[in-house]
Short mmCIF file of C-alpha atoms and ligand atoms in Angstrom, two decimals:
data_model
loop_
_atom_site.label_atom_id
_atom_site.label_comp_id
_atom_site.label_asym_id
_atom_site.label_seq_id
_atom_site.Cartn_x
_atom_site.Cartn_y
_atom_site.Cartn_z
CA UNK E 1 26.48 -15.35 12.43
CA UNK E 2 24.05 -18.02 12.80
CA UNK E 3 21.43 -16.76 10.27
CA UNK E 4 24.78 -17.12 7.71
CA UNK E 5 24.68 -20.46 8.19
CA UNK E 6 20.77 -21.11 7.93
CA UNK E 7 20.29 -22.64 4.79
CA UNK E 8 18.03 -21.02 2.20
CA UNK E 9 14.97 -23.55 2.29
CA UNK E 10 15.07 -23.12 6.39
CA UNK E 11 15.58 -19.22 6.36
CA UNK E 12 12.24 -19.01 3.71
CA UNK E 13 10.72 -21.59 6.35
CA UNK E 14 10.85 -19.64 8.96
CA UNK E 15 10.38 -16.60 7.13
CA UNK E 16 7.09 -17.68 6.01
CA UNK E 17 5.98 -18.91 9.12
CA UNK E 18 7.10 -15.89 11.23
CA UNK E 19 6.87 -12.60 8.95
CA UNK E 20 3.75 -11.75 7.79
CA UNK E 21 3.26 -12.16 4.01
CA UNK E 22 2.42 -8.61 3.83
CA UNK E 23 6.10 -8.00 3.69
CA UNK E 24 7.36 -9.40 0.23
CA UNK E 25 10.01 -10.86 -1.06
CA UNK E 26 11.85 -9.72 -4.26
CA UNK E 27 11.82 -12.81 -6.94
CA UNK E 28 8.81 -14.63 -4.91
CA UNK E 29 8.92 -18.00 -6.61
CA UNK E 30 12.80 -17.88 -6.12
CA UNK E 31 13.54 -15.53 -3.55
CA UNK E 32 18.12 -14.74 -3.07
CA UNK E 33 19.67 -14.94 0.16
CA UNK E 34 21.77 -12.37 0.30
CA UNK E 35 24.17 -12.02 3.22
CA UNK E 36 26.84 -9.50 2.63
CA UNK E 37 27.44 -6.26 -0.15
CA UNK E 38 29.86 -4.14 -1.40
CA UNK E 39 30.03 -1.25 -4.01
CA UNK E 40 27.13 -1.89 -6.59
CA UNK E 41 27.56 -6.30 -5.86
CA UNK E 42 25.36 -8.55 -3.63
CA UNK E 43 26.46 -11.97 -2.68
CA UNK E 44 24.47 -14.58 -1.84
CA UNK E 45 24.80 -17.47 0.67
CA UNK E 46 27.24 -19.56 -1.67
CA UNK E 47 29.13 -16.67 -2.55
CA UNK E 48 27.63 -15.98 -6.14
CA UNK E 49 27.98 -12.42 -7.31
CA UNK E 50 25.21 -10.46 -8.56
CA UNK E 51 25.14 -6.65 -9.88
CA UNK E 52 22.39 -5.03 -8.28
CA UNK E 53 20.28 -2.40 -10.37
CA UNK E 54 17.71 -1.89 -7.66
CA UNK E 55 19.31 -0.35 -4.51
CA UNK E 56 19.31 3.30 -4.62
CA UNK E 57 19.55 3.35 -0.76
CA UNK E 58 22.56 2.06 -1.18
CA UNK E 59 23.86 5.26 -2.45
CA UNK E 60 27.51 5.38 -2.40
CA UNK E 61 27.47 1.53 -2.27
CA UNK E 62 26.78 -1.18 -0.09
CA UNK E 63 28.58 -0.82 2.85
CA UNK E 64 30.63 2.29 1.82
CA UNK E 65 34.17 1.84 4.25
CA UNK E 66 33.49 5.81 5.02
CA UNK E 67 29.87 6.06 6.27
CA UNK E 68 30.21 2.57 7.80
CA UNK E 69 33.13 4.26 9.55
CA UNK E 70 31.37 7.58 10.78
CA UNK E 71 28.77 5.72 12.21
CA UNK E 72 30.94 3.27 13.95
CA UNK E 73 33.28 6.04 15.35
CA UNK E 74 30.19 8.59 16.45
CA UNK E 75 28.45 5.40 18.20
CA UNK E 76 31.47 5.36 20.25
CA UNK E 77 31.51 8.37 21.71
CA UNK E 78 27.63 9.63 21.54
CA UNK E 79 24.54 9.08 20.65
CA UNK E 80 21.44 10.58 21.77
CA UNK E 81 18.19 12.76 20.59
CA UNK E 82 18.83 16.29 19.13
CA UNK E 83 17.90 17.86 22.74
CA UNK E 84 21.20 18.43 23.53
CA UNK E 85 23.36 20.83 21.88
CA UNK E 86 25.28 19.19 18.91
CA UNK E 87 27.54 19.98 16.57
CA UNK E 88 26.96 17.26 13.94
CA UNK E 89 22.98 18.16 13.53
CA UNK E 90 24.10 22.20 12.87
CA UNK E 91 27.06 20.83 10.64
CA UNK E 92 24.93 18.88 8.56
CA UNK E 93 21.97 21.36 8.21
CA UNK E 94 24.71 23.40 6.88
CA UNK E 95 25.49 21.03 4.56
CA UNK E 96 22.65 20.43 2.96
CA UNK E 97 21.56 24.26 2.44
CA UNK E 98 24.40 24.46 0.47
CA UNK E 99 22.90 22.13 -1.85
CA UNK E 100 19.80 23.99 -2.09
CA UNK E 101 18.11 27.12 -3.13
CA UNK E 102 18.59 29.88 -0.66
CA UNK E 103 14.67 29.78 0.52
CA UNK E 104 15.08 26.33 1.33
CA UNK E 105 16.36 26.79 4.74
CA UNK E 106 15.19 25.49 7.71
CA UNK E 107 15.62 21.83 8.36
CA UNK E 108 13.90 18.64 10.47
CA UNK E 109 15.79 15.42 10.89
CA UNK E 110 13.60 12.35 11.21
CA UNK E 111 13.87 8.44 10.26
CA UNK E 112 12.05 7.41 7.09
CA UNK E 113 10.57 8.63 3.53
CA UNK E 114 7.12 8.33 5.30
CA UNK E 115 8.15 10.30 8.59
CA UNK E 116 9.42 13.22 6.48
CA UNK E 117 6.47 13.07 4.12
CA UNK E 118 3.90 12.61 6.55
CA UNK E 119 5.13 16.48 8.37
CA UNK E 120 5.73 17.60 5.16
CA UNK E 121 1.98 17.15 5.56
CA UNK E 122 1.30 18.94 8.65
CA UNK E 123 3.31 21.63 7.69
CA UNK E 124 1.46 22.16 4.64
CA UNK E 125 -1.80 21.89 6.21
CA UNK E 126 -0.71 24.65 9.41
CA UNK E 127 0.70 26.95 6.91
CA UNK E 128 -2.09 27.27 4.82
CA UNK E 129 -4.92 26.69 7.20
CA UNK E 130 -6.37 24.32 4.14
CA UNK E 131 -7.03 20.30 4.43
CA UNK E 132 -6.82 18.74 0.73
CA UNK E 133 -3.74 17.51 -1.12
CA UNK E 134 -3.25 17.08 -4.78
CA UNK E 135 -1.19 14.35 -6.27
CA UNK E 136 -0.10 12.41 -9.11
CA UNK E 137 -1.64 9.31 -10.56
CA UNK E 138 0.13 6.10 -9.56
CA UNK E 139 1.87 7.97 -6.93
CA UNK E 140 3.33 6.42 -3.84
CA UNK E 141 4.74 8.76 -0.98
CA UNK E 142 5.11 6.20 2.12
CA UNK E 143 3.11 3.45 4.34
CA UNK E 144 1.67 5.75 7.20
CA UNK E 145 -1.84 6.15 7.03
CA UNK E 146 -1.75 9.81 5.75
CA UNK E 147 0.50 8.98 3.15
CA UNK E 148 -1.39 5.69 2.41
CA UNK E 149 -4.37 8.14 1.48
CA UNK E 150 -2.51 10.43 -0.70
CA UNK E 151 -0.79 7.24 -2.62
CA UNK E 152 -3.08 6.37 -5.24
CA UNK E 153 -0.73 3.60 -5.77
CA UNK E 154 -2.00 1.60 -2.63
CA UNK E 155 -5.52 3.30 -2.24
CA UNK E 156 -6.70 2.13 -5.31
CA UNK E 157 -6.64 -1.15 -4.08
CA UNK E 158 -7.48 -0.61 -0.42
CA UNK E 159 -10.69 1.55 0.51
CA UNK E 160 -10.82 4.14 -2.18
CA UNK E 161 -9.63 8.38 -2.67
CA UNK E 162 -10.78 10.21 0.33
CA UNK E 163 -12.80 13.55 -0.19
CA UNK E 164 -9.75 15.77 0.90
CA UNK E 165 -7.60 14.14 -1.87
CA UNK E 166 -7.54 15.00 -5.48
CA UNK E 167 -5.53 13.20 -8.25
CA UNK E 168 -4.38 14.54 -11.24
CA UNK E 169 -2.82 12.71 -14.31
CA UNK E 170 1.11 11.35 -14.27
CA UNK E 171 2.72 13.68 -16.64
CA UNK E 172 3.51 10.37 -18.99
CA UNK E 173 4.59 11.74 -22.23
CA UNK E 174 4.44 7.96 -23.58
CA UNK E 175 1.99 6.66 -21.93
CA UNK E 176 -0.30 9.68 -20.78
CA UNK E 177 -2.83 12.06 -22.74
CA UNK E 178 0.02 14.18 -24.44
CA UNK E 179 2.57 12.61 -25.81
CA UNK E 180 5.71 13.04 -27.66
CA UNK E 181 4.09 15.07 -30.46
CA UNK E 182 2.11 17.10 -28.77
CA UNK E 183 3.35 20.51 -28.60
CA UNK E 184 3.42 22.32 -25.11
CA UNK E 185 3.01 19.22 -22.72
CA UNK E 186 4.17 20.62 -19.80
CA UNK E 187 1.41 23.83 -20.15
CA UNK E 188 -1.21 20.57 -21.11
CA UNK E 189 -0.10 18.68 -18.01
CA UNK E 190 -0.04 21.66 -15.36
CA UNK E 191 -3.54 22.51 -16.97
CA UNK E 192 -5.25 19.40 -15.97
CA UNK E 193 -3.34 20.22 -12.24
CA UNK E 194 -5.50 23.52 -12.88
CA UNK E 195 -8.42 21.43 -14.04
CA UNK E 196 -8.14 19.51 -10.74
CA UNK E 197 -7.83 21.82 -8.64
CA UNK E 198 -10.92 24.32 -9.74
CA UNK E 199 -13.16 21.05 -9.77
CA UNK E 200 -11.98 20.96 -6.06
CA UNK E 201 -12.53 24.24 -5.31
CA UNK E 202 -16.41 24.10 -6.98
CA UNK E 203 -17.10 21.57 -4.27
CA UNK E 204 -15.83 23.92 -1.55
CA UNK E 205 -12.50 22.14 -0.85
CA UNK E 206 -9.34 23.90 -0.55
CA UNK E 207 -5.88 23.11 -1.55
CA UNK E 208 -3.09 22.77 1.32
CA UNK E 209 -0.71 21.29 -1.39
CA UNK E 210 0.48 19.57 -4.11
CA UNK E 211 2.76 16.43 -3.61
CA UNK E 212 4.95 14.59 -6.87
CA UNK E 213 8.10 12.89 -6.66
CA UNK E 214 10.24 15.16 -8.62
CA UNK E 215 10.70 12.07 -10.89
CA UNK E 216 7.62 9.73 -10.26
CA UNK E 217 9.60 6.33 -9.71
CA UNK E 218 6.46 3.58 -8.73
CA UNK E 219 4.63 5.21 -11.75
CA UNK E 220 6.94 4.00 -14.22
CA UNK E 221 10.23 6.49 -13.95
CA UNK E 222 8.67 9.54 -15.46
CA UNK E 223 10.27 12.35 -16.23
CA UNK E 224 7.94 15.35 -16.45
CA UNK E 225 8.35 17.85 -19.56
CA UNK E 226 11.03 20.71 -18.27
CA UNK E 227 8.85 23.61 -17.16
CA UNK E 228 5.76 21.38 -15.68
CA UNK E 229 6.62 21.80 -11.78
CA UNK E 230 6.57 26.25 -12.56
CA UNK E 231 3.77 25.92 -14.09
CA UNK E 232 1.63 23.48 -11.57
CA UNK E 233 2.97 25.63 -8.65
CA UNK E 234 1.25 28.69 -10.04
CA UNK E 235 -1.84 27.01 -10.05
CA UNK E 236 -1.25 25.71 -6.85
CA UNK E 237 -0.10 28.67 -5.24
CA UNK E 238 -3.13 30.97 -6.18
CA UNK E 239 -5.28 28.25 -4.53
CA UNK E 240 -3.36 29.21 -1.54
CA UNK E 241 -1.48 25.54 -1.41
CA UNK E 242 2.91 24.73 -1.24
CA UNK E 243 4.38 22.39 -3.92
CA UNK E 244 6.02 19.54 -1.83
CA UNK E 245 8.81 17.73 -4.16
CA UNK E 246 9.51 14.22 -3.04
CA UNK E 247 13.10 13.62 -3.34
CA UNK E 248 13.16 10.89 -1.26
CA UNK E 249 14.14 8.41 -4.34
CA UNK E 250 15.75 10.74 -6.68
CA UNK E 251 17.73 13.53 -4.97
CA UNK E 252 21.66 13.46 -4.15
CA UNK E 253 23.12 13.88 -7.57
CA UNK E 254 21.82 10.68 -9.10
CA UNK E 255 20.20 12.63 -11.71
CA UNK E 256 23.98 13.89 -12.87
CA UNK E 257 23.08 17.12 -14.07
CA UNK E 258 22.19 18.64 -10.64
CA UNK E 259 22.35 17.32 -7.33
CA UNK E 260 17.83 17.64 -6.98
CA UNK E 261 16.21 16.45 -9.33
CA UNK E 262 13.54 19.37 -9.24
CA UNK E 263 16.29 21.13 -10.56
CA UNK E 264 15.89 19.48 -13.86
CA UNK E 265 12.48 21.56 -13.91
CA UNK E 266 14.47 24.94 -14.44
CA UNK E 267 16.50 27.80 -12.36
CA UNK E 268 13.09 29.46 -11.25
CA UNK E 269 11.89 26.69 -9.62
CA UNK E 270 11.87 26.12 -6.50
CA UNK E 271 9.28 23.73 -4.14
CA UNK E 272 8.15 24.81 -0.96
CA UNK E 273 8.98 21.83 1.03
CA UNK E 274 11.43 18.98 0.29
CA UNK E 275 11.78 15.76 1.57
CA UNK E 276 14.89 13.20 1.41
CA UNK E 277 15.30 9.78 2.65
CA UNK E 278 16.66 6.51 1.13
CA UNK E 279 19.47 7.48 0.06
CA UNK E 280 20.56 9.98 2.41
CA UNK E 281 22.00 8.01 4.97
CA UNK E 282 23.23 5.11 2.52
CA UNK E 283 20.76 2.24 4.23
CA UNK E 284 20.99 4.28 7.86
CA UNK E 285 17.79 5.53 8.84
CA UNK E 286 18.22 8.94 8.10
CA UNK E 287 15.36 11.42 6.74
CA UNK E 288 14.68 14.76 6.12
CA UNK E 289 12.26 17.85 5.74
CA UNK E 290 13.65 21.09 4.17
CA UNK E 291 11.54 24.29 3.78
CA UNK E 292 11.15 27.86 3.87
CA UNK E 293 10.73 30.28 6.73
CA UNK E 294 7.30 30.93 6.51
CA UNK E 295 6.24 27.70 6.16
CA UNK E 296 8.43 26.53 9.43
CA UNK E 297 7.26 30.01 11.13
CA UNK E 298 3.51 29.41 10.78
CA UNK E 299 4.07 25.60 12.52
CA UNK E 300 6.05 26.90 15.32
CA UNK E 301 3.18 29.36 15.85
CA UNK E 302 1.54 26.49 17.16
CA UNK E 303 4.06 25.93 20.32
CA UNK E 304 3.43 22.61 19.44
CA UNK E 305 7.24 21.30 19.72
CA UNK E 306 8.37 18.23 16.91
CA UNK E 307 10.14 15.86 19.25
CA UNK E 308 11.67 12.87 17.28
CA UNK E 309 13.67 10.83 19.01
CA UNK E 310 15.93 9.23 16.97
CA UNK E 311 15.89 11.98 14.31
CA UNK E 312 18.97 14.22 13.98
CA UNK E 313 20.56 11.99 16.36
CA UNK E 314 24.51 12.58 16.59
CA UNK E 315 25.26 8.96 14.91
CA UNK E 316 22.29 9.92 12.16
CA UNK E 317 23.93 13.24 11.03
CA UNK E 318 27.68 11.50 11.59
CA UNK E 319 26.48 9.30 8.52
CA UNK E 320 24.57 11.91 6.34
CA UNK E 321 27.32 13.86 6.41
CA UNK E 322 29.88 11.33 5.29
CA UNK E 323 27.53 10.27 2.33
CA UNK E 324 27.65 14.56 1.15
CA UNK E 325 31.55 13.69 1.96
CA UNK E 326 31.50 10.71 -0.38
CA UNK E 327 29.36 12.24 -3.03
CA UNK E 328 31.76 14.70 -3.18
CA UNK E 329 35.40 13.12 -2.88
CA UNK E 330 34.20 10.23 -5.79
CA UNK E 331 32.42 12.41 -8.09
CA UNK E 332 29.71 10.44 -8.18
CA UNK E 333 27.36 13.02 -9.91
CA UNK E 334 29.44 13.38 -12.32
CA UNK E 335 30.07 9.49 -12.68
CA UNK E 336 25.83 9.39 -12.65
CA UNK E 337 25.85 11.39 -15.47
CA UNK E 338 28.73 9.72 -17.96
CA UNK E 339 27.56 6.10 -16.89
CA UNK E 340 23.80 7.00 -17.33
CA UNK E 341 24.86 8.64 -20.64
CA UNK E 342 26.63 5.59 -21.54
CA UNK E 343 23.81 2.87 -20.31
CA UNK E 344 20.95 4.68 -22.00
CA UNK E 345 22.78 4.63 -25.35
CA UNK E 346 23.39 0.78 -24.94
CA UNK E 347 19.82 0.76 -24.63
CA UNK E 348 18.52 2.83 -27.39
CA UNK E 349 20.24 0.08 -28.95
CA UNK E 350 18.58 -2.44 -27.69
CA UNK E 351 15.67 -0.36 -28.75
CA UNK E 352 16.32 -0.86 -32.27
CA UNK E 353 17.74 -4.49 -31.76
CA UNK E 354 13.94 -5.55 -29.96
CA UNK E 355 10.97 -4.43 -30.82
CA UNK E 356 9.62 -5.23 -26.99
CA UNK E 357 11.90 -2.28 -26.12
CA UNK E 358 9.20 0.50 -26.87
CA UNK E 359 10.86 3.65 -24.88
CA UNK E 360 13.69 4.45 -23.01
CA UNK E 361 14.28 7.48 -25.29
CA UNK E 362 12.48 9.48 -28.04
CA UNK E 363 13.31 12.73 -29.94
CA UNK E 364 11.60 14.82 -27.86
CA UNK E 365 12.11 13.45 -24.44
CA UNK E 366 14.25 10.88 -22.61
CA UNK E 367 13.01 8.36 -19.88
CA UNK E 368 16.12 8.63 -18.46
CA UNK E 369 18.36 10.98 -16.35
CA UNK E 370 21.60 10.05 -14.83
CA UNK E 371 21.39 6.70 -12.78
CA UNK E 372 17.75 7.12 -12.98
CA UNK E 373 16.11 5.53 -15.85
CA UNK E 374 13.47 3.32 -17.35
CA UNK E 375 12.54 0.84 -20.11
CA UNK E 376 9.29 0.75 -21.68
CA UNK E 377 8.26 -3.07 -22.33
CA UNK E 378 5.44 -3.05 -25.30
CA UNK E 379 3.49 -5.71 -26.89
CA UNK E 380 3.20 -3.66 -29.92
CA UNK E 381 4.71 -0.31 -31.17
CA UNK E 382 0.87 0.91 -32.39
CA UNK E 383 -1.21 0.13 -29.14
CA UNK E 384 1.92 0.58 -27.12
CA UNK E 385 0.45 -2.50 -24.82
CA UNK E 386 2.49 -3.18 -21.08
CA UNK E 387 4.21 -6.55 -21.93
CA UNK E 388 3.74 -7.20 -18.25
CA UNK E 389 4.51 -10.94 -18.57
CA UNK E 390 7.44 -10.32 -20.62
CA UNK E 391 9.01 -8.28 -18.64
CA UNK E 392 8.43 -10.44 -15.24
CA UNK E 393 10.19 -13.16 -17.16
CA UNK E 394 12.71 -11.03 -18.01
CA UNK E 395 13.69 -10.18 -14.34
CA UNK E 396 14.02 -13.50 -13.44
CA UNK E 397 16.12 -14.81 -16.34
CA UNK E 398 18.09 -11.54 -15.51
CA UNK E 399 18.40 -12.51 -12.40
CA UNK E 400 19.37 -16.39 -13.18
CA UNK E 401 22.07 -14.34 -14.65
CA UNK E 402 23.00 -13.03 -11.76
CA UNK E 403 21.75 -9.26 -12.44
CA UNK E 404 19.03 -7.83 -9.67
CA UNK E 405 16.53 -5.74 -11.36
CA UNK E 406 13.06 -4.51 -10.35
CA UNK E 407 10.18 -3.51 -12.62
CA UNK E 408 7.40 -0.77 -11.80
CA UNK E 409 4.59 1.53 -13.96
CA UNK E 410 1.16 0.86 -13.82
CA UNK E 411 1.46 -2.08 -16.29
CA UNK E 412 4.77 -3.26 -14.30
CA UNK E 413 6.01 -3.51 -17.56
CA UNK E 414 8.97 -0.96 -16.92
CA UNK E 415 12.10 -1.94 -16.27
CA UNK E 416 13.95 -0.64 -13.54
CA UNK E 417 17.68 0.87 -13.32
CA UNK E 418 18.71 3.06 -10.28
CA UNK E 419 21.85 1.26 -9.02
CA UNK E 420 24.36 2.56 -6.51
CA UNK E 421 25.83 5.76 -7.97
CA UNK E 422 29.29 3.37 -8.42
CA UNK E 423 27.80 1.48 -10.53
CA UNK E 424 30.51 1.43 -13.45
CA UNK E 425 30.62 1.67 -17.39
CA UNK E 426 31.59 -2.13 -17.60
CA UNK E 427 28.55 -2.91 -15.43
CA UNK E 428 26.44 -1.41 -17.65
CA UNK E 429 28.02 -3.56 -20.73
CA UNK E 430 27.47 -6.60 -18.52
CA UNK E 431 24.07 -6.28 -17.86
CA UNK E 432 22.83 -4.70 -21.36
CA UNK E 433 24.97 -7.89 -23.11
CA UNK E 434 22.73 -10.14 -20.63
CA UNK E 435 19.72 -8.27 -21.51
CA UNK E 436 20.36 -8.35 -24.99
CA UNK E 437 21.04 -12.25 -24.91
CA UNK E 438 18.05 -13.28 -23.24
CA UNK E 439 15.79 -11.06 -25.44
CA UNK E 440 17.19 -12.88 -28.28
CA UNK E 441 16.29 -15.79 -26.77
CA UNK E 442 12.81 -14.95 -26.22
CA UNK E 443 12.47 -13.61 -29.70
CA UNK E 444 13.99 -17.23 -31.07
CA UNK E 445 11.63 -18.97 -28.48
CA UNK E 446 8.19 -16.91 -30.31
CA UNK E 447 9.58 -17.66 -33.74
CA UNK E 448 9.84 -21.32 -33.14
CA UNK E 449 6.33 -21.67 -31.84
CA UNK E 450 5.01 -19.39 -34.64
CA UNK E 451 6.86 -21.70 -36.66
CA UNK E 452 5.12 -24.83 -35.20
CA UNK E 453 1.99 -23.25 -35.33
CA UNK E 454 2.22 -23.11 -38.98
CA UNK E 455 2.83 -26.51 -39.45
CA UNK E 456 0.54 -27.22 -37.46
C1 LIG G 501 8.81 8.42 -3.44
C2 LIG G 501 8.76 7.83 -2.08
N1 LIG G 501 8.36 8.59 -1.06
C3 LIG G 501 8.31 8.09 0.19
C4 LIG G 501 8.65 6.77 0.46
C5 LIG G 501 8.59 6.24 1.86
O1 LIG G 501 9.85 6.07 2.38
P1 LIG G 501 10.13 5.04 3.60
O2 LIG G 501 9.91 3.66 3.06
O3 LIG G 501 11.55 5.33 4.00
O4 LIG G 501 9.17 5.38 4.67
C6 LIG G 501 9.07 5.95 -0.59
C7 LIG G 501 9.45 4.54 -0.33
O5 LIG G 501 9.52 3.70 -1.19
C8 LIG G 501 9.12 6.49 -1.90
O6 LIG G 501 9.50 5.75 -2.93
#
């Protein structure tokens, strides 16, 4: 392939000259090459093996032999819009209700996070006849311009929180109003949902739903005290509004315990929309919108049909179902959950080891779940400062070391780690040893200018 054979300087060259800037690069000052993947590994153009921490699209792995296969074999004999009758789209709706609470039953097949979250949206809005949305702080739920507005994420820095949108604060139990010590968080979070949503409702607004990512991701891997979705929902149910869980980074079992990651919230709960992408279709574009019957009833009301032509396509469903396939055969839930286990305790290590390391897990809580999890980078335990520098420098040393890891959180000062669900016990030893190394380093680099400074 001739852009194998670019080299680097020449493929940023004409990347920079052609692609708009808009569209970044991971590692900016040193940006990888990669040209092929495999399991949890990316290899760059001369062949140099790095783990990657970052690609939760990449699901089963990069490239998975099975799902490259279904799609390969389905392409061959079909592939068209969802028009025509099918037997992959009805196979793989089946699928996935089997994965979810019984309500959760009717299902729309589209092509991206955004796509799914944007008629999450209208559905919402035709069911309950209301306009406004409530969401999280530091929330991001796609690029189209409806989801643009309800991402404070991007809005903040773009042209502002429309009327119609309504924020309330990240459930954050390190970070946030109530922490660790406080004792009812979840009831204290919900509340200031409640708090949100009456100050709405004073102004004459009314409440079509409430959006979160089941575990907020951009806003620093959050995991919100057990019992906070049942509790919002009430509140956002008497205002006549459905609780839409974004799954669309965390769902299909890479929390371990369950295969949703609302699930984590309790039996009783259960959203009234759902939407998956990412992940779903292992890098295909795959996407999806689950709900009940009376939500999907008061939209067909309309007559307005939802044509999407690529969505629920035979080749897309070919592929979604041989990632449930996959999933299942490997036991990767249960592999999220004993290698989570396992890298979460190397880093409560590293926790005592470095005092930079301010939380990936406290008495009370954890900021981790299965493959899913996050480390807190502080300046100091007392002020609990980002270390936002620090941890930017520790990506790219990381990454020197051949490890690909992202950071996110308001303060981008949290690190990252929602690999592949292969992603294996020795990786984890790998990367924490590397970790650990060059935060020694770091620490040996301060004490020699502190030392300096003194003699100075
Ligand atoms: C939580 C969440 N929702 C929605 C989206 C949008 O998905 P897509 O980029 O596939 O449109 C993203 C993408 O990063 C996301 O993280």
């Amino acid at each position: 392939m001739a852009a194998d054979r670019r080299s680097k300087a020449d493929t940023l060259a004409l990347r920079q000259r052609l692609i708009s800037s808009s569209c970044r690069l991971f590692f900016p000052e040193d940006p990888v090459k990669i040209v092929r993947a495999q399991g949890q590994y990316m290899y760059d153009e001369q062949g140099a093996e790095y783990i990657d921490c970052i690609n939760n699209v990449a699901h089963v792995g990069h490239c998975h032999p099975v799902v490259v296969r279904a799609a390969h074999e389905q392409n061959q004999v079909l592939n068209t819009n969802s028009r025509y009758l099918h037997d992959n789209i009805v196979d793989y709706a089946q699928r996935l209700s089997e994965t979810l609470p019984e309500p959760l039953c009717v299902f729309y097949f589209l092509n991206s996070g955004s796509e799914a979250n944007d008629l999450a949206l209208r559905l919402a809005r035709h069911y309950t006849g209301h306009q406004d949305v409530v969401v999280l702080d530091h929330a991001y739920h796609g690029h189209l311009s409806s989801l643009i507005d309800i991402s404070p994420y991007k809005f903040r820095n773009l042209d502002g929180q429309k009327e119609w949108v309504h924020v309330a604060p990240l459930p954050d139990t390190y970070r946030g109003p109530y922490r660790e010590d406080h004792p009812n968080p979840a009831v204290a979070y919900a509340n200031e949902v409640k708090r949100v949503v009456s100050s709405a409702q004073e102004k004459g607004r009314k409440i079509a739903a409430f959006f979160a990512e089941s575990l907020p991701s951009v806003g620093g891997q959050i995991i919100p005290p057990a019992g906070y979705f049942s509790q919002v929902a009430e509140h956002i149910h008497k205002a006549g509004g459905v609780f839409v869980a974004d799954e669309i980074q965390v769902g299909f079992g890479r929390v371990g315990k369950h295969f949703w990651a609302f699930q984590l919230q309790g039996k009783d709960f259960v959203p009234d929309i759902v939407t998956m992408g990412k992940s779903i279709g292992n890098g295909h574009p795959v996407a999806c919108v689950a709900t009940t019957q009376p939500v999907a009833r008061a939209f067909e009301a309309t007559g307005v049909e939802y044509f999407n032509t690529f969505g629920g396509s035979p080749v897309s469903c070919a592929v979604g179902l041989a990632v449930l396939n996959v999933l299942e055969k490997e036991q990767l839930q249960a592999h999220a959950t004993s290698v989570g286990s396992f890298l979460m305790e190397l880093l409560r290590q590293q926790k005592i080891k470095h005092p930079i390391v301010g939380d990936v897990s406290l008495p009370r809580r954890h900021r981790g779940v299965g493959l899913f999890i996050g480390v807190d980078l502080i300046k100091d335990e007392a002020t609990r400062t980002p270390a936002t520098e620090e941890a930017a420098y520790l990506v790219s040393r990381l990454k020197e070391n051949y490890v690909l890891l992202s950071t996110d959180g308001p303060g981008r000062n949290i690190l990252k780690f929602k690999p592949p669900m292969c992603f294996s016990l020795d990786n984890a030893r790998q990367v924490v040893a590397k970790l650990d190394a060059i935060l020694t380093d770091m620490e040996e680099k301060v004490r020699s200018c502190q030392t300096l400074r003194l003699q100075l």
